mmCIF file of C-alpha atoms in Angstrom:
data_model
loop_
_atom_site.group_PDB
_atom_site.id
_atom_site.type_symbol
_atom_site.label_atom_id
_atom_site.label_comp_id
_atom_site.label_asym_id
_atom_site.label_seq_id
_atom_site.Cartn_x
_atom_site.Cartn_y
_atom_site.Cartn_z
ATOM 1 C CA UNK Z 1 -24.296 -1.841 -21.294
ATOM 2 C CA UNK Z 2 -22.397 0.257 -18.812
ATOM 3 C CA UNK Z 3 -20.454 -1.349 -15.764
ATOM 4 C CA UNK Z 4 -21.223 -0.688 -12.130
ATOM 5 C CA UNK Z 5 -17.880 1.880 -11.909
ATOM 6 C CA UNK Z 6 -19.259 3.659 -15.132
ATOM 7 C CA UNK Z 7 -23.090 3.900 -13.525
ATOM 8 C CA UNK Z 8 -21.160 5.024 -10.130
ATOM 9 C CA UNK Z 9 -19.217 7.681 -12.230
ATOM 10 C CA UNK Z 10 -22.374 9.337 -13.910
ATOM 11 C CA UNK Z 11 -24.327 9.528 -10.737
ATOM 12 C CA UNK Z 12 -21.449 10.944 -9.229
ATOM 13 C CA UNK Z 13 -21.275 13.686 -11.742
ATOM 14 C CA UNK Z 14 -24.802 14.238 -12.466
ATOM 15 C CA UNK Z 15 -24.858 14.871 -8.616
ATOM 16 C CA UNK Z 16 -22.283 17.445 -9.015
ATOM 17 C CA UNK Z 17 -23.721 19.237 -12.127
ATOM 18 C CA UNK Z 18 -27.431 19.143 -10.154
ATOM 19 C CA UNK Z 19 -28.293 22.925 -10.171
ATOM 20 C CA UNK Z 20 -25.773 23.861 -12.674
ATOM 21 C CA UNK Z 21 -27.381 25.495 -15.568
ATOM 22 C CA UNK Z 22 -24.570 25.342 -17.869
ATOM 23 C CA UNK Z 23 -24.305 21.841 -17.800
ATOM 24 C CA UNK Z 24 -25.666 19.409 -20.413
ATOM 25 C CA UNK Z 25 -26.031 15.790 -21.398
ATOM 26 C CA UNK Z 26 -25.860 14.185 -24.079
ATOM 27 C CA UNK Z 27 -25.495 10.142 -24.637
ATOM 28 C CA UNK Z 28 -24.746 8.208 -27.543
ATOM 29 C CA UNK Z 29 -22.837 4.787 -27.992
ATOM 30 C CA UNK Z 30 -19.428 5.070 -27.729
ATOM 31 C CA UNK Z 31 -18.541 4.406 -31.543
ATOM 32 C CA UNK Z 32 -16.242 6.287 -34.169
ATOM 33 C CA UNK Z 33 -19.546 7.342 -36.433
ATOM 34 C CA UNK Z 34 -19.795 10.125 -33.437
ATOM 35 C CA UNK Z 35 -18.172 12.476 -34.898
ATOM 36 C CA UNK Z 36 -21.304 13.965 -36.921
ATOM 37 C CA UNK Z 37 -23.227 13.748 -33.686
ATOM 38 C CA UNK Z 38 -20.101 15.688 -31.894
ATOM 39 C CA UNK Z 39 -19.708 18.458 -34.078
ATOM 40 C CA UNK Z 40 -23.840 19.388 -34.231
ATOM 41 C CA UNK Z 41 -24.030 19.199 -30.014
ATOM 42 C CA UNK Z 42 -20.169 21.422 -29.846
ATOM 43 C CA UNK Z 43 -19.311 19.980 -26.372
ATOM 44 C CA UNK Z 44 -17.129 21.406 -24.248
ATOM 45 C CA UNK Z 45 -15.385 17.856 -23.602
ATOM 46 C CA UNK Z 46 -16.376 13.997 -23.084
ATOM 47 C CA UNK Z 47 -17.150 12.356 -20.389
ATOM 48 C CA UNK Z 48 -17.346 8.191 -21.445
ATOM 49 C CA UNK Z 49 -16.428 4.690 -22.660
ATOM 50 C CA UNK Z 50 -13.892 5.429 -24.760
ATOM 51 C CA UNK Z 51 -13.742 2.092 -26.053
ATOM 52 C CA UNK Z 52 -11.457 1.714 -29.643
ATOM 53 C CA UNK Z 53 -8.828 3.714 -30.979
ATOM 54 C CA UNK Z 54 -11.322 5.114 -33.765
ATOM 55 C CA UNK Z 55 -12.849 6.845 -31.019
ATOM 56 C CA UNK Z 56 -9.690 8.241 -29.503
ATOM 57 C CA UNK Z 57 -8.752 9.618 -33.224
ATOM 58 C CA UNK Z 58 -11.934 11.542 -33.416
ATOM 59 C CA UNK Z 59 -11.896 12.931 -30.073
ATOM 60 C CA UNK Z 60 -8.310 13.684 -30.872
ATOM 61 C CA UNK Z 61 -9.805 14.948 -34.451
ATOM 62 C CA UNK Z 62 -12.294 17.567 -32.685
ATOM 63 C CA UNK Z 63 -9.607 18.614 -29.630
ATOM 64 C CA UNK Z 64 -11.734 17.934 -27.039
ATOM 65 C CA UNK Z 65 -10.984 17.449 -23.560
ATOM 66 C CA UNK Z 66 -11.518 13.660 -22.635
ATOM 67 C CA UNK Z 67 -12.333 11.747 -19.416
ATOM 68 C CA UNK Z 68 -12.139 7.621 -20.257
ATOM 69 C CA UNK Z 69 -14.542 5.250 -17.648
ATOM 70 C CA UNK Z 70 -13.865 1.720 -19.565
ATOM 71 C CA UNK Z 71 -10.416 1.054 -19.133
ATOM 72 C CA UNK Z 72 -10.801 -0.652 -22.602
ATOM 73 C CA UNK Z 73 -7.482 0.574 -24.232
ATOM 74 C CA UNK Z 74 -4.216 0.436 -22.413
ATOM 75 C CA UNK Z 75 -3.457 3.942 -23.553
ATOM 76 C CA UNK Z 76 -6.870 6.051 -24.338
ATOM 77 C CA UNK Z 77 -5.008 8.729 -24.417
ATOM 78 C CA UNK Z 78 -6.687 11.360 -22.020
ATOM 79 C CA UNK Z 79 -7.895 11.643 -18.702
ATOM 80 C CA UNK Z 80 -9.112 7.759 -17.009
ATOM 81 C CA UNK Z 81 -11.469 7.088 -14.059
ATOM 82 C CA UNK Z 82 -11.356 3.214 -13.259
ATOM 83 C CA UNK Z 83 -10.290 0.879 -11.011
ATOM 84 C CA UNK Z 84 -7.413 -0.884 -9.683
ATOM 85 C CA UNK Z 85 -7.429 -4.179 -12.758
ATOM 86 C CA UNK Z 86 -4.642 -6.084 -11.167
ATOM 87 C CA UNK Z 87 -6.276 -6.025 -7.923
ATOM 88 C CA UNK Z 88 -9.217 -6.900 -9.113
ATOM 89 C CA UNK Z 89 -7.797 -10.091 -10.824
ATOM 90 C CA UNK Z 90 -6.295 -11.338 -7.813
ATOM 91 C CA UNK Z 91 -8.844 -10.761 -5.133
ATOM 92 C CA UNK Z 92 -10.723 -13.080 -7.329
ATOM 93 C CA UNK Z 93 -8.169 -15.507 -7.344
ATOM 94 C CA UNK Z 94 -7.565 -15.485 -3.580
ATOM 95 C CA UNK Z 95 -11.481 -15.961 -3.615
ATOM 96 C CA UNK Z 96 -11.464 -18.881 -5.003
ATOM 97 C CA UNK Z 97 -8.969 -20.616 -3.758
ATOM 98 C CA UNK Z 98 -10.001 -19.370 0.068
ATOM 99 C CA UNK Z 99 -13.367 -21.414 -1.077
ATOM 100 C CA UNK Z 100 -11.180 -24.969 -1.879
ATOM 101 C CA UNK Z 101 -11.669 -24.709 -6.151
ATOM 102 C CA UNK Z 102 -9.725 -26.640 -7.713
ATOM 103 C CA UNK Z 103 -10.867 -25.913 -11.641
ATOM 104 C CA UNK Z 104 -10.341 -22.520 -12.899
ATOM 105 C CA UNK Z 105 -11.321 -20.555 -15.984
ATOM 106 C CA UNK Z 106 -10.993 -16.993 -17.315
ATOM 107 C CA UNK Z 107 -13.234 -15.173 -20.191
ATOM 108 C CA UNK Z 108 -10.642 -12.996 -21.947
ATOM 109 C CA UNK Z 109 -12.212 -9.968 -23.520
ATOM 110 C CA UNK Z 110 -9.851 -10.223 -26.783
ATOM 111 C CA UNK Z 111 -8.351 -6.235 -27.094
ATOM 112 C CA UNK Z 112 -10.077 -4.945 -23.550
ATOM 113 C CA UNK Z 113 -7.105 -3.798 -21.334
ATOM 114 C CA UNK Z 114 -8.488 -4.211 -18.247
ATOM 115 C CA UNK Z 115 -9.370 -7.762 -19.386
ATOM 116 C CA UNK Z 116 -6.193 -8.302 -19.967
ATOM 117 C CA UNK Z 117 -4.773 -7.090 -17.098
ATOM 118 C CA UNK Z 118 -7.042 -8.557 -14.499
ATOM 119 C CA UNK Z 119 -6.416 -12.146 -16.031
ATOM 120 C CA UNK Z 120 -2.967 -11.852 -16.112
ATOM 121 C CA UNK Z 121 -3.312 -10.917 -12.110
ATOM 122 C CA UNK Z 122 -5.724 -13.906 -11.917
ATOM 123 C CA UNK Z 123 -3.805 -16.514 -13.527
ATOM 124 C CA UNK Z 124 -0.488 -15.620 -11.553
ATOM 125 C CA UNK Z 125 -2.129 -16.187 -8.134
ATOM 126 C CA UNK Z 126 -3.353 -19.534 -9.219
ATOM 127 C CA UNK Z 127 0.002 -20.383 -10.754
ATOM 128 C CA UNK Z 128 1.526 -19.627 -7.710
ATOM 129 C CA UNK Z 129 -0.655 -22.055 -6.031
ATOM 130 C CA UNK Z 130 -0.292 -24.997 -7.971
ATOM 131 C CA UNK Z 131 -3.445 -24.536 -10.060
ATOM 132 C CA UNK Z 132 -3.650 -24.020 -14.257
ATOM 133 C CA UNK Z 133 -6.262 -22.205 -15.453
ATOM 134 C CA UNK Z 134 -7.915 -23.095 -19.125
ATOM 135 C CA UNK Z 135 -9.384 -19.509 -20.691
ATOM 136 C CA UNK Z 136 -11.007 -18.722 -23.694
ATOM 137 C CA UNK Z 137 -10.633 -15.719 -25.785
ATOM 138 C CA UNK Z 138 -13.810 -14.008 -26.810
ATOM 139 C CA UNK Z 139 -13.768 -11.105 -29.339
ATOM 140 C CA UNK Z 140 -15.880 -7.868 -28.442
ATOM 141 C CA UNK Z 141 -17.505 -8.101 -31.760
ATOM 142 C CA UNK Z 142 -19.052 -11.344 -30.760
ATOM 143 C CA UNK Z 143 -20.694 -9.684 -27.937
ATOM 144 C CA UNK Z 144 -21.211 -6.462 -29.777
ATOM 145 C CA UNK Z 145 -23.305 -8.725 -32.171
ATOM 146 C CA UNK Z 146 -25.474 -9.567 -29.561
ATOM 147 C CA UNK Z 147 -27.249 -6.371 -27.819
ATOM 148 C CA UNK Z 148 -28.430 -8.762 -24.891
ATOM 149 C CA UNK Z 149 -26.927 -8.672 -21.644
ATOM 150 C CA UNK Z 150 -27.296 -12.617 -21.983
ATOM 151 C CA UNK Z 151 -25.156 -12.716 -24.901
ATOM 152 C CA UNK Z 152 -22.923 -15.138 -23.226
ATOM 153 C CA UNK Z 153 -25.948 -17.780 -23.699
ATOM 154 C CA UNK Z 154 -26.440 -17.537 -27.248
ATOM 155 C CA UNK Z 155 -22.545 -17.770 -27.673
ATOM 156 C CA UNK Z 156 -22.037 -21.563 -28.683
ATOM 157 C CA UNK Z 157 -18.146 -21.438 -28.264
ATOM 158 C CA UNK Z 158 -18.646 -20.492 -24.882
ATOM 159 C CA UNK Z 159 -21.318 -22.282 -23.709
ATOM 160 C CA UNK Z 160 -19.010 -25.480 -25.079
ATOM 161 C CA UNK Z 161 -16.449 -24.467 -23.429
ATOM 162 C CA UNK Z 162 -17.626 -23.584 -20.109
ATOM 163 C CA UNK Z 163 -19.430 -27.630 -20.362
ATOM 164 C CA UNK Z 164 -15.773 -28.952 -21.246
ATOM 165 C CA UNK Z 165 -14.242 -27.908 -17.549
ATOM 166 C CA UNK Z 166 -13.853 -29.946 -14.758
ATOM 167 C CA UNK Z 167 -16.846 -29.212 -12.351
ATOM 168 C CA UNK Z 168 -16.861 -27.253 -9.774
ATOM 169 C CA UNK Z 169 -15.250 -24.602 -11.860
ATOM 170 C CA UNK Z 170 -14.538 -21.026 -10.497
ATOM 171 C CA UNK Z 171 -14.995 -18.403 -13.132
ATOM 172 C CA UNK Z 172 -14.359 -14.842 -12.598
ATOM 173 C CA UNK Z 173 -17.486 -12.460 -14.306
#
């Protein structure tokens, strides 16, 4: 499932390359097993979710030029388009508290960087302001095991946790 700054990326590009003839996509899932899929289409570089350090070893493997859109690893080691993380996490703080919530969670995305990083933002606003924030840590392999984009209600952990908090509860997506 790609994120709104990944689709904005692509159609960005693919506006770009529009008319070029010597341009050419390819997609596949960003996952180490790649490589075979790499070394048959000989790309010129990668343009993607460069999402676990596998990955980076087999784009580091091939010597290909890199461009990273998930902000996944805190050092995928090439080129990165994304977003401002920190920011992120503490606009949605301010949010919240601008709208009188008293209850705060955060879904950490166990080994995501940019989850990392925009909790850490998210929690210090609210610690500044007086307010604790109970989170839960969810691994990407328990999402990865679900291929629905409503894997977050088949997740039982979750969905018990998220029923433990206070109500109204402000939870960043």
């Amino acid at each position: 499932m790609r994120t709104g700054i990944q689709r904005q990326v692509l159609r960005g590009i693919s506006r770009f390359a529009v008319g070029l003839p010597h341009w050419h996509w390819r997609g596949a899932f960003p996952v180490a097993a790649i490589k075979s899929q790499l070394l048959t289409w000989k790309p010129d570089g990668i343009i993607g979710s460069i999402e676990n350090p596998a990955l980076v070893q087999v784009i580091r493997q091939l010597g290909l030029p890199a461009v990273d859109m998930s902000n996944c690893l805190a050092d995928p080691q090439c080129a990165r388009v994304g977003v401002d993380d920190e920011h992120i996490g503490r606009l949605a703080a301010e949010y919240f508290l601008a709208h009188d919530f008293k209850s705060f969670g955060y879904v950490d995305g166990v080994n995501l960087w940019f989850s990392e990083v925009r909790g850490r933002s998210y929690m210090k606003v609210l610690r500044e302001a007086g307010f604790p924030c109970a989170v839960i840590r969810i691994h990407d392999a328990e999402k990865a095991a679900h291929p629905s984009p409503f894997w977050i209600m088949e997740n039982s952990q979750l969905r018990q946790w998220l029923h433990g908090l206070p109500k109204p509860v402000a939870v960043p997506q």
